XYZ file of C-alpha atoms in Angstrom:
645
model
C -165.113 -64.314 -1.866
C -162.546 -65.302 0.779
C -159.758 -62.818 -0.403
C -162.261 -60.107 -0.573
C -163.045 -60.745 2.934
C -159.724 -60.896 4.227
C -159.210 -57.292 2.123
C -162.171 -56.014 3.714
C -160.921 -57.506 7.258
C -157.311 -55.861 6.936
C -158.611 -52.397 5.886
C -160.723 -51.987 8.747
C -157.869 -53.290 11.020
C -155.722 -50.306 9.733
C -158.714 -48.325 10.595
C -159.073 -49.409 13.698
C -155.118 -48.947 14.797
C -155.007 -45.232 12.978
C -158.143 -44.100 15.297
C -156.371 -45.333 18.649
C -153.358 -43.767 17.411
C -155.081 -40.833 16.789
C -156.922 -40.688 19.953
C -153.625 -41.410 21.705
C -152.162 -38.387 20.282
C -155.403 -35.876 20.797
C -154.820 -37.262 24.920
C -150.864 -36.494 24.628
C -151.347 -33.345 23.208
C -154.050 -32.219 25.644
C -151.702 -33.147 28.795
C -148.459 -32.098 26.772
C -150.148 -28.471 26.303
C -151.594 -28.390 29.609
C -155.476 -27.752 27.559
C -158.560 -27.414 29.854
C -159.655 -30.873 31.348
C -156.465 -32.694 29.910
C -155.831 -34.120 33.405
C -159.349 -35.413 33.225
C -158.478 -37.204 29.908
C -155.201 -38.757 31.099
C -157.036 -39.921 34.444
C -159.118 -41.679 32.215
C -156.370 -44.261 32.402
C -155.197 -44.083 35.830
C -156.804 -45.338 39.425
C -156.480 -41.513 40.913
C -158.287 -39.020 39.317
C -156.988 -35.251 41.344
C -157.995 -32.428 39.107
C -154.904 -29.728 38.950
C -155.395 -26.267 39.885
C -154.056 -25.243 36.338
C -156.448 -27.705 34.470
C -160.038 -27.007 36.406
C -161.411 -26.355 39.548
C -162.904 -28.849 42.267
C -165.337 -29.295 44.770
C -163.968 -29.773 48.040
C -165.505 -33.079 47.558
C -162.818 -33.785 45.402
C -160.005 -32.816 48.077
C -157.183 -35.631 48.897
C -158.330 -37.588 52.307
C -157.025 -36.417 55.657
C -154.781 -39.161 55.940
C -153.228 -38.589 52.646
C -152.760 -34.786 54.076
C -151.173 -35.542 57.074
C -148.415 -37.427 55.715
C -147.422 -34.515 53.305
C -145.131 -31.456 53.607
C -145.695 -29.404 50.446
C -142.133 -27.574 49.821
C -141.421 -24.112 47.741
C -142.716 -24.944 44.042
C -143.896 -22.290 41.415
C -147.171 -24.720 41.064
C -147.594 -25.194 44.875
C -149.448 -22.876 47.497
C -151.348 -23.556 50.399
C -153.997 -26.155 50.111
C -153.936 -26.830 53.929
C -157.273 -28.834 55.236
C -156.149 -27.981 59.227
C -156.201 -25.764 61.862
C -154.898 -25.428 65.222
C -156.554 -23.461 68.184
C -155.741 -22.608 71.272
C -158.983 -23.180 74.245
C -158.563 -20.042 75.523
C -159.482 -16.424 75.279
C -156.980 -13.951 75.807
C -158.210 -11.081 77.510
C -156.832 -6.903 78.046
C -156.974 -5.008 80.345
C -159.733 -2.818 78.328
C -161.291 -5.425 76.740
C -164.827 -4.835 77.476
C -166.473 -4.996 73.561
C -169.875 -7.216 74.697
C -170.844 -10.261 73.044
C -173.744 -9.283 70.127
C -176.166 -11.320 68.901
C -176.895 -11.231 65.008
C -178.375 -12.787 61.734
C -175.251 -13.711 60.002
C -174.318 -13.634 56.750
C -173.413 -14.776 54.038
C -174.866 -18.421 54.936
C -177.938 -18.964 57.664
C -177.013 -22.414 59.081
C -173.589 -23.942 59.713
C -172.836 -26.928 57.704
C -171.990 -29.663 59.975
C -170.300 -31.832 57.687
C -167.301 -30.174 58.215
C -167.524 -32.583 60.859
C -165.525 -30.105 63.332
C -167.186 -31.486 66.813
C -165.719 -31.139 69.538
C -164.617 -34.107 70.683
C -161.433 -35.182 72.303
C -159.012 -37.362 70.629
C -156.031 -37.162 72.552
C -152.287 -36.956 70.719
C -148.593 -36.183 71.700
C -146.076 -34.689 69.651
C -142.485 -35.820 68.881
C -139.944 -33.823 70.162
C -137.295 -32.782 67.792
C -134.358 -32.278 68.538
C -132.276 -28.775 67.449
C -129.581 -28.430 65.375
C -126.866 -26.002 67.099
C -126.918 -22.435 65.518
C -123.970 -20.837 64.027
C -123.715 -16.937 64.669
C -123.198 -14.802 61.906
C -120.294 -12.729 61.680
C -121.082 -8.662 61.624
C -120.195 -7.133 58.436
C -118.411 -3.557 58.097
C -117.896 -1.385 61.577
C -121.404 -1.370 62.273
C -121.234 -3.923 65.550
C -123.373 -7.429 64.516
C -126.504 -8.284 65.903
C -127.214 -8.855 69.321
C -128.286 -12.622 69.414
C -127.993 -14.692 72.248
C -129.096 -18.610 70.990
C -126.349 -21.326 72.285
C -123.295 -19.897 74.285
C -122.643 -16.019 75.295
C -119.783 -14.409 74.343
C -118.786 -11.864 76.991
C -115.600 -10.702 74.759
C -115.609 -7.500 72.494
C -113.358 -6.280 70.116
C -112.891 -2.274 70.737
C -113.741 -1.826 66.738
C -117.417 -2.985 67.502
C -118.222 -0.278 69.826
C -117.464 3.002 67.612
C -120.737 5.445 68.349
C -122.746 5.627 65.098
C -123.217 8.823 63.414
C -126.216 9.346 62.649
C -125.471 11.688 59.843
C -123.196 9.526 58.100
C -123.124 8.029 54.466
C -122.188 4.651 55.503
C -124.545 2.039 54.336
C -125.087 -1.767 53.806
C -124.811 -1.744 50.222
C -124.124 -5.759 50.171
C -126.766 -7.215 52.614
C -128.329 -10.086 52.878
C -131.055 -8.972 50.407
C -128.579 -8.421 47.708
C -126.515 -11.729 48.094
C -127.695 -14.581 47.453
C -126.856 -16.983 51.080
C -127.653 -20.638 51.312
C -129.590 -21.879 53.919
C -127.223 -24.170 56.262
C -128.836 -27.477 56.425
C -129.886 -27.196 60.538
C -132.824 -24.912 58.775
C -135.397 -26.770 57.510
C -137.197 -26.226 53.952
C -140.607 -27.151 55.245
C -140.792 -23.955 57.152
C -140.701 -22.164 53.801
C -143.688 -24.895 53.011
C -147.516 -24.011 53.611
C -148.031 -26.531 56.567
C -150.180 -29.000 55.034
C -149.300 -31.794 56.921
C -150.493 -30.565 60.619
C -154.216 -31.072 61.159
C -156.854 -29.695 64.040
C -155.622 -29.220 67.156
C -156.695 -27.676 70.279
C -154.272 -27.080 73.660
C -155.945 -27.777 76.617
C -154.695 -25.164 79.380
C -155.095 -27.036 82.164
C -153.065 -30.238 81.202
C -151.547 -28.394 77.568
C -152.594 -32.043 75.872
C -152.902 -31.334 71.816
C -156.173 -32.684 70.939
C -156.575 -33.283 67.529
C -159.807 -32.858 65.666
C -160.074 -34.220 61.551
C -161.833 -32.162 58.688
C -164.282 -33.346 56.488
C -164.970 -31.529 53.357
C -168.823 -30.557 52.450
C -170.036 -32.038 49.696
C -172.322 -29.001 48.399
C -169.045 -26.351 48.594
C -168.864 -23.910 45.793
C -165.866 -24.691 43.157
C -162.675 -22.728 44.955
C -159.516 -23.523 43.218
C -157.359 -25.153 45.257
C -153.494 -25.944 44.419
C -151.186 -29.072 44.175
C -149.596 -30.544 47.071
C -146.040 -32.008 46.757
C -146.243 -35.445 48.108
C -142.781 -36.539 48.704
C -140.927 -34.519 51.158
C -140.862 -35.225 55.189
C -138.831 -32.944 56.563
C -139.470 -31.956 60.130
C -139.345 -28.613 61.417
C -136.676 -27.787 63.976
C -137.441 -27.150 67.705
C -136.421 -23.588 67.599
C -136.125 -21.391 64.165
C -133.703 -18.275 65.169
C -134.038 -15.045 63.971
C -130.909 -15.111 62.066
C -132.113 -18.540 59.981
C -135.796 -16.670 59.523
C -133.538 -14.169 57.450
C -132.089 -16.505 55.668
C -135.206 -18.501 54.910
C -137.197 -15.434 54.166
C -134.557 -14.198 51.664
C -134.428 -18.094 49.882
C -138.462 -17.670 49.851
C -138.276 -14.603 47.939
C -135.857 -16.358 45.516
C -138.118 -19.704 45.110
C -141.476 -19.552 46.276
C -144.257 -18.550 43.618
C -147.963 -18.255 44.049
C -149.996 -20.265 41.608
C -150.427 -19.328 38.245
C -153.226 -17.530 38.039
C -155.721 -18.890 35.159
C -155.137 -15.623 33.035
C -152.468 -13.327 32.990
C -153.564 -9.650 32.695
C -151.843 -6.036 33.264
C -151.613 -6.149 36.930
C -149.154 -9.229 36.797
C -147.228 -7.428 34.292
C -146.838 -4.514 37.059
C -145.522 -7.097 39.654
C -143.343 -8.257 37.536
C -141.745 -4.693 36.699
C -142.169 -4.119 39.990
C -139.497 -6.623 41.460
C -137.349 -5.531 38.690
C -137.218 -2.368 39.776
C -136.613 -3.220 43.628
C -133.912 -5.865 42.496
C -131.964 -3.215 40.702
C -132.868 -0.196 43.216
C -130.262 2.502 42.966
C -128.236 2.481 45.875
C -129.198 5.250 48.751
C -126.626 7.264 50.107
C -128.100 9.510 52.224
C -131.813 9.991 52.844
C -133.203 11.547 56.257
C -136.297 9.513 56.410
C -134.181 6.274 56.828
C -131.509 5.333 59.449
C -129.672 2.503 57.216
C -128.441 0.132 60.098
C -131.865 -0.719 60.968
C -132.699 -2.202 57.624
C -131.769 -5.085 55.959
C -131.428 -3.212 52.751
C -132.558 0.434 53.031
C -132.272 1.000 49.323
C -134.733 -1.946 47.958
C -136.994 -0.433 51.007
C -136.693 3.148 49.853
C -137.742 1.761 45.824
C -140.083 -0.615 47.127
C -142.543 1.639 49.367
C -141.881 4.478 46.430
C -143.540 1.979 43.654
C -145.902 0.880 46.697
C -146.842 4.136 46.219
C -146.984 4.638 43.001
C -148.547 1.209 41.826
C -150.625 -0.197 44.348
C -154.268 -0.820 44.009
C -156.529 -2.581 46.236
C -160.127 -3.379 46.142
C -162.128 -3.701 49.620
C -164.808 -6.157 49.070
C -168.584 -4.498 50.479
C -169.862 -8.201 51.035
C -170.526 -9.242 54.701
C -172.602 -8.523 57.745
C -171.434 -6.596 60.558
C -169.871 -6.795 63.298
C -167.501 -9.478 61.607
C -167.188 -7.443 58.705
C -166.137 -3.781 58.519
C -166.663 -2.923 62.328
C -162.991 -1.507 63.444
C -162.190 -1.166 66.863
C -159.514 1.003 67.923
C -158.813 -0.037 71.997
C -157.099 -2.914 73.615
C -155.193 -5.871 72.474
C -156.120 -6.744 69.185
C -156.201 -3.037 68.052
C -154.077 -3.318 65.247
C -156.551 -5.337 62.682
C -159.336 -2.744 63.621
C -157.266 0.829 62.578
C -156.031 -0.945 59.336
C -159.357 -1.858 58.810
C -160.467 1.610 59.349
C -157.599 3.241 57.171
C -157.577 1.130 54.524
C -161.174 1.521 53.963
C -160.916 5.417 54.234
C -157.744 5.085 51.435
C -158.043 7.439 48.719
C -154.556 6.728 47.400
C -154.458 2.892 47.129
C -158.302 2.031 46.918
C -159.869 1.363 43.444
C -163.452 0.202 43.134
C -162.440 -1.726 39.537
C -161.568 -4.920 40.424
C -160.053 -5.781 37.467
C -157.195 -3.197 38.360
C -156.457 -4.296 41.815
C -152.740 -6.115 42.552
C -154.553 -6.703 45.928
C -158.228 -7.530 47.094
C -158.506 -7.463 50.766
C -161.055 -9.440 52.622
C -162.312 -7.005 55.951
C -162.985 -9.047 58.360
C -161.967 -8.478 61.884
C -160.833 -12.173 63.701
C -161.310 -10.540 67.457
C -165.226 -10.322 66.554
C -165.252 -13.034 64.849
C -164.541 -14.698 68.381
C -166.843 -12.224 70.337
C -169.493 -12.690 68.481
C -169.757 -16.788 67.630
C -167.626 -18.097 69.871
C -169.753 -20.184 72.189
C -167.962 -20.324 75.665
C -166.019 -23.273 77.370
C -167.211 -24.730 74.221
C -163.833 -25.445 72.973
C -165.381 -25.961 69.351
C -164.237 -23.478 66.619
C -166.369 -25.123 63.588
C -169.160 -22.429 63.464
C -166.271 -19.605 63.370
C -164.622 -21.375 60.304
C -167.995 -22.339 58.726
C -168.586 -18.588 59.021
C -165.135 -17.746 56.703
C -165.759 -21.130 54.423
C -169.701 -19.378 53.037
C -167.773 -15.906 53.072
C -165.423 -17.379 50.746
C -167.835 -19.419 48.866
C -169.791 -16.225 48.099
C -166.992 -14.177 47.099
C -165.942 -17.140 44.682
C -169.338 -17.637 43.176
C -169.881 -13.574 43.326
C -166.654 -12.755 41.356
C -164.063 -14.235 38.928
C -160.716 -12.724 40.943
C -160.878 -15.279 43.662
C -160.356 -18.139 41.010
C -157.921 -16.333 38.943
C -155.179 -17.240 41.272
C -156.371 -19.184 43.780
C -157.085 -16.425 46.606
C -152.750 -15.459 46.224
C -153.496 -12.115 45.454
C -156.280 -11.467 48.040
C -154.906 -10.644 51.777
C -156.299 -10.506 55.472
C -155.544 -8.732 58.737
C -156.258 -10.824 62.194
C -154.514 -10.358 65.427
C -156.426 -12.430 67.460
C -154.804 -15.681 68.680
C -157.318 -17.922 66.823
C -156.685 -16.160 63.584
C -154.118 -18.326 61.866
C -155.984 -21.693 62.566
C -159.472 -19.715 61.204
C -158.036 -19.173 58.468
C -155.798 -21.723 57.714
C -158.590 -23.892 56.099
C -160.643 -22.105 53.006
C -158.080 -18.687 53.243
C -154.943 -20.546 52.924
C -153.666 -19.064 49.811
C -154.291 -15.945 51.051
C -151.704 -13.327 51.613
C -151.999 -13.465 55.895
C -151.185 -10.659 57.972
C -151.080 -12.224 61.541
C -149.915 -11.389 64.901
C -149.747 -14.786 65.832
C -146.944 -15.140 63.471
C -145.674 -18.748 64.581
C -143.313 -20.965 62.513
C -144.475 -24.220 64.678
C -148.201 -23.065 63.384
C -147.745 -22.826 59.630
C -146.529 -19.216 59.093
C -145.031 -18.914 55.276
C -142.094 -17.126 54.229
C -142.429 -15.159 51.482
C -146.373 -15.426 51.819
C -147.387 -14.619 54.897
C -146.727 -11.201 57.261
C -146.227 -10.676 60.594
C -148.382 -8.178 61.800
C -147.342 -5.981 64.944
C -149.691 -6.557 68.269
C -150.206 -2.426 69.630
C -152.109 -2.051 72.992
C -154.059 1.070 72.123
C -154.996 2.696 75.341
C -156.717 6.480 73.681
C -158.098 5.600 70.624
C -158.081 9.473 70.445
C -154.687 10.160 70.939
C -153.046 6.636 69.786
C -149.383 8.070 70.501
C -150.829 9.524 74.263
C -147.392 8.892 76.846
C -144.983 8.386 73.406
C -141.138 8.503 74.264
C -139.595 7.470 77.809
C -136.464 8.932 79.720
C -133.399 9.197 78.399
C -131.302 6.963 78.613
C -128.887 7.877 81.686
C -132.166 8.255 83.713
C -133.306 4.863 83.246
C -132.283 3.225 86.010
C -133.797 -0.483 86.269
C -132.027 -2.838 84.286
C -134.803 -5.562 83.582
C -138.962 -4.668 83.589
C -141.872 -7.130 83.154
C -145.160 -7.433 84.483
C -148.299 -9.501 83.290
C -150.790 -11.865 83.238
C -149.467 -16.225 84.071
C -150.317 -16.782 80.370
C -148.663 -19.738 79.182
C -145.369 -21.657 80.280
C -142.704 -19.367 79.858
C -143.871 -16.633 81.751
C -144.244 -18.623 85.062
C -140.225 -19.875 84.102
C -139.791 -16.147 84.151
C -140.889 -14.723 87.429
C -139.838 -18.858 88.974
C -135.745 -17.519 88.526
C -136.443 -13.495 89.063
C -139.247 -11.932 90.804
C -137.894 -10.793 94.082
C -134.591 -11.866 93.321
C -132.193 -9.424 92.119
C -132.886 -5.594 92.480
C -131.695 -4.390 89.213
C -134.536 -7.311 87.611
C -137.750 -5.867 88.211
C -140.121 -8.867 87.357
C -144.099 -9.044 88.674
C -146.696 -11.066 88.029
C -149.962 -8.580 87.263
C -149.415 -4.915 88.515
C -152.377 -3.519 90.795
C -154.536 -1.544 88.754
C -153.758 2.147 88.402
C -155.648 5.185 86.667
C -153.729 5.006 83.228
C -152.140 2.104 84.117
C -149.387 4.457 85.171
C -147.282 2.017 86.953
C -146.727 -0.333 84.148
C -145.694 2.938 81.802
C -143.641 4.402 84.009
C -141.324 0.984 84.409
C -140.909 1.206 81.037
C -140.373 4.662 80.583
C -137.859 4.393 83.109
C -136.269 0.374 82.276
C -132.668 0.045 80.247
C -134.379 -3.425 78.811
C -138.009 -4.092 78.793
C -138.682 -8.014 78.648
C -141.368 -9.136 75.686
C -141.936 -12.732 77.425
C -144.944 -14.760 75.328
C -148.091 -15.749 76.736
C -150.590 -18.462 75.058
C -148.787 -17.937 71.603
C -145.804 -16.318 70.618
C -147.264 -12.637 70.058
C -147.253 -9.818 72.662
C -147.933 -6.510 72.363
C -145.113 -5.408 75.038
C -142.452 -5.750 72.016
C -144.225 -2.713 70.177
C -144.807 -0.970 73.948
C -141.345 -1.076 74.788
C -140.457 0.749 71.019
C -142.894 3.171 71.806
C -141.546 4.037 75.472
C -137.927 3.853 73.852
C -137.191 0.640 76.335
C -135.026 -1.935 74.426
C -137.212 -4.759 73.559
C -135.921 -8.272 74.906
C -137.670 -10.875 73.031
C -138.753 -14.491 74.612
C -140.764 -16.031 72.248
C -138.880 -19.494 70.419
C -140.502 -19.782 66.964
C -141.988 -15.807 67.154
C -141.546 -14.035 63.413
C -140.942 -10.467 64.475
C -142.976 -7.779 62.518
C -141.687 -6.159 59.194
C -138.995 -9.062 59.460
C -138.806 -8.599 54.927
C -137.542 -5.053 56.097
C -136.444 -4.909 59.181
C -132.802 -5.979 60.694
C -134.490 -6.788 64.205
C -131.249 -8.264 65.550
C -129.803 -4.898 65.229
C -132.390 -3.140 67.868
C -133.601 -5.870 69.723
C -132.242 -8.366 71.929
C -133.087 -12.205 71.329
C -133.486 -14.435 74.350
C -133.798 -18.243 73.749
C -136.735 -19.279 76.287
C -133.933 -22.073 77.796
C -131.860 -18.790 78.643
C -134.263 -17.509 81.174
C -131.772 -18.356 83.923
C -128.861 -16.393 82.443
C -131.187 -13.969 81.895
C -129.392 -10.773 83.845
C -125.806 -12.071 82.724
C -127.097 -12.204 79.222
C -127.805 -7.866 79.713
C -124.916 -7.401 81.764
C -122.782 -8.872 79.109
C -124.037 -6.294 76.685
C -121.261 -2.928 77.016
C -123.135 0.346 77.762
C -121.574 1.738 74.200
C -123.591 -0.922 72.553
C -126.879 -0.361 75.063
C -126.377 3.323 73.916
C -126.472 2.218 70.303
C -129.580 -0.146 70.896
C -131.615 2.758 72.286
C -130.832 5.222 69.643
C -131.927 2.499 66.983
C -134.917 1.881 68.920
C -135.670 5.252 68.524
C -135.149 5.705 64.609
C -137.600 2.382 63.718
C -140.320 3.805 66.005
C -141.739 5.830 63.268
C -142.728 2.433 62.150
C -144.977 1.331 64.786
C -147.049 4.424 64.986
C -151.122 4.365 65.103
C -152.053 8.285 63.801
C -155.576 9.080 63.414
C -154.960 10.185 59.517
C -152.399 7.468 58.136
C -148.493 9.151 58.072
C -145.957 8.577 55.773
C -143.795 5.456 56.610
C -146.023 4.764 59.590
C -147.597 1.647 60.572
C -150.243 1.298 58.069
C -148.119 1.755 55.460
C -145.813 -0.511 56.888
C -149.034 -2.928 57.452
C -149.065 -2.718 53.648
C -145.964 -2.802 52.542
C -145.485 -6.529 54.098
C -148.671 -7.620 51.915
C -147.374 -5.455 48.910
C -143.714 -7.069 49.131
C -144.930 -10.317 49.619
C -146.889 -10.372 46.615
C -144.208 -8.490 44.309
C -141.864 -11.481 45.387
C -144.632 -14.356 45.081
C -146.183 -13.625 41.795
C -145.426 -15.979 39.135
C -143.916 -14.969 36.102
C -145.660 -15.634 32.596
């Protein structure tokens, strides 16, 4: 009796071990093949249990803590994209000269009632931030006889070699076969990777005017949110982001984004990725352009992969408008004043019978039309300085295009894209659109602006929304005879700096505070018209729409905005058109223009005329114009981001 109870006893012991080792193996092979809900099976052995974006989707419930958040910096990484929980605001509104669109009261939709546990009150909690100190800049050295870029970020060098200074002609073959696009440069180690990173380590802050304290404000998921996928977030990097990111290292960082950074993988693969994919073949490998009249080659970074690009732009691209949403957030363009740009692509993208599709399942790109400059007129409560009904309004827009459709969830919002020029835009949407391909005139490295993901989207002051290119062109260039022209509004620090060192100073420096109104606003065009240099000087944020004024009057835009991502910067060789003031500079401001020979002014102007096609409103859309251009940037982007199978 007692052996055949040990028997019995040691056959169900071998039993026993074969099922745990069987169950052991099921687990392995679930996390080892990356099976739906294998993360939830391994967690069932660990203390943290964080759903991946690959595995299953979350409620925001689910979402890491704040203070987890804050102490993160998610870096490039085919599995990471934005999962930001923050936003920064500025408590101000920044007004035009024609900006007279009246607040309108509404039902809103989709959503009746803000959900206040977002817990976005407005309270004060004060906060300082660390200053950083900058790593000195190295010039790059100009390739070829084309003179280098004109970049003016530690010392000036007032010596020029008479080889720089050869007139370009314009009808000439030469071009930058080996630019930056086509090498591959490494980032010098002053330029920080966490700029490339979505920045998911700043949370809610708000700048006072009056005494510029940063007044931060914490997020609190809700806990009845729809399922959104949401991505990973690296947890061991913290890198700091340099004081001042030059134009020169945004190159650089922009052309290591396009080599590293991937959206995430979307949860099925289907033709449209396929497309991408040949796509950035094709622009990788684009046959090198000779000669082509539409394109002046020094102005580009690398006219050929332009020239293939916008051709399979053309060729490929599909986008599907969603109809949801209530208006005036939601398909109402406007076509005057500051924020003018987000209102004509809204118009003329919606009108597109080349690129639209109403199948969604063969769109590359889904855009989401809302406009960010109503979304302020029309909730924004004022001197409120709280923001939380404006993002509650985009969290239940996204919530019901997530529960309305699959595409959302398919990649986690990568391949869906928005247009806002209003200041506010990138801390709206930084929140529940963070994944989102973001087309932003606020286009701020110190504010979580994305290489490789993000666009920077050109501010235009429409004045005739009849005649968009009314007063185009200026004199020529031996007529214009002020060296130096600004005029505007005290908004922010650095324009006060400005007209402190040269208004009423120096003759040749014409420098005002506000103009007096004239009919046309004549006065201000005809400094332009009639400037060598017009100077693009921020206000609240880094944006202003006098660097797309002065291209339009012909005036040589010089830029004074630390951090600023110029427009079209994946296509565009700003430094060879533009000239880039550090905002410590201001003093050596008129040396800094003097230095520059009148050979190389001559060549500035000329190029400033050849990119202006690119920065032109027309009432019916124009080949390489600014819509297309609009598009292109959010078409690039997402050739360059999509992950491969």
């Amino acid at each position: 009796m007692g052996l055949e109870f040990l028997s019995l006893f040691q056959l169900e012991t071998k039993r026993l071990l074969w099922l745990i080792g069987i169950t052991f193996a099921v687990i392995l092979t679930f996390q080892y093949l990356e099976f739906p809900y294998g993360t939830v099976l391994l967690s069932l052995f660990s203390a943290e249990k964080i759903p991946t974006p690959g595995s299953s989707t979350f409620k925001a419930s689910d979402a890491p803590s704040i203070s987890e958040l804050v102490n993160n910096v998610t870096l490039f990484n085919p599995a990471n994209s934005t999962g930001d929980h923050a936003f920064e605001i500025a408590n101000k509104t920044k007004s035009g000269e024609n900006d007279t669109i009246p607040r309108i009261g509404l039902v809103l939709e989709p959503g009746s009632t803000p959900n206040n546990s977002l817990g976005l009150d407005g309270s004060d909690q004060s906060s300082k931030t660390k200053s950083i100190n900058r790593s000195e800049n190295v010039a790059e050295t100009p390739q070829g006889g084309d003179p280098g870029p004109i970049s003016f970020n530690n010392t000036i060098d007032l010596s020029f070699s008479a080889n720089q200074f050869q007139e370009d002609n314009i009808s000439s073959t030469e071009q930058k076969s080996g630019s930056q696009y086509a090498s591959s440069t490494n980032v010098s180690t002053n330029i920080v990777t966490a700029v490339l990173s979505n920045d998911s380590s700043i949370s809610l802050f708000q700048k006072d005017n009056t005494t510029n304290s940063i007044k931060e404000e914490s997020i609190r998921s809700s806990q009845n949110d729809a399922k959104v996928s949401v991505p990973n977030e690296k947890k061991d990097s913290h890198t700091p982001i340099p004081e001042v990111t030059t134009v020169s290292e945004m190159n650089k960082l922009l052309l290591q984004s396009h080599n590293s950074y991937r959206s995430m993988r979307p949860s099925w693969f289907s033709a449209v990725d396929q497309e991408l994919l040949q796509a950035r073949s094709e622009i990788e490998n684009a046959p090198i352009v000779k000669k082509d009249p539409n394109f002046y080659a020094h102005i580009y970074h690398n006219v050929s992969m332009f020239k293939r690009s916008y051709e399979l732009m053309e060729q490929t691209l599909k986008v599907y408008v969603y109809r949801e949403g209530a208006r005036p957030i939601m398909h109402s363009p406007f076509f005057t004043g500051l924020y003018a740009s987000e209102g004509w692509f809204m118009k003329q993208m919606e009108a597109n019978k080349r690129f639209l599709t109403r199948d969604p399942n063969k769109a590359h790109l889904f855009y989401l039309p809302f406009s960010s400059r109503m979304l302020e007129e029309t909730l924004y409560v004022q001197n409120s300085h709280n923001h939380k009904n404006l993002v509650q309004y985009l969290h239940n827009y996204v919530e019901m295009i997530a529960g309305k459709y699959t595409f959302w969830n398919r990649t986690g919002g990568a391949d869906h894209f928005l247009v806002g020029c209003h200041d506010w835009a990138p801390g709206e949407t930084k929140v529940d659109m963070a994944n989102c391909i973001r087309s932003l005139c606020n286009a701020d490295v110190k504010e979580g602006f994305v290489f490789g993901k993000d666009a920077s989207l050109p501010e235009t002051y429409v004045r005739d929304a009849k005649i968009p290119t009314k007063d185009l062109s200026g004199n020529s260039a031996s007529k214009r005879t002020t060296l130096a022209f600004f005029a505007g509004s005290m908004h922010g620090y650095v324009r006060p700096i400005l007209l402190q060192h040269w208004e009423n100073k120096d003759p040749d420096m014409k420098i005002f505070g506000r103009l007096p109104k004239s009919k046309g606003n004549r006065n201000y065009i005809q400094y332009m018209k009639s400037s060598k240099y017009c100077i693009c000087a921020k206000g609240y944020e880094v944006n202003s729409p006098r660097v797309v004024e002065a291209i339009f009057y012909e005036c040589v835009p010089v830029i004074i905005s630390d951090n600023f991502v110029p427009p079209f910067l994946e296509v565009l060789n700003w430094e060879s058109f533009a000239v880039i003031v550090l905002e410590k500079d201001i003093p050596n401001l008129k040396n800094i223009l003097l230095s520059i020979p009148e050979k190389q002014y001559l060549r500035l102007q000329m190029r400033v005329k050849k990119v202006q096609q690119h920065f032109l409103w027309h009432k019916n859309p124009v080949k390489y114009d600014i819509f297309h251009m609009i598009l292109h940037s959010v078409w690039y982007n997402r050739v360059f981001s999509a992950p491969a199978r």
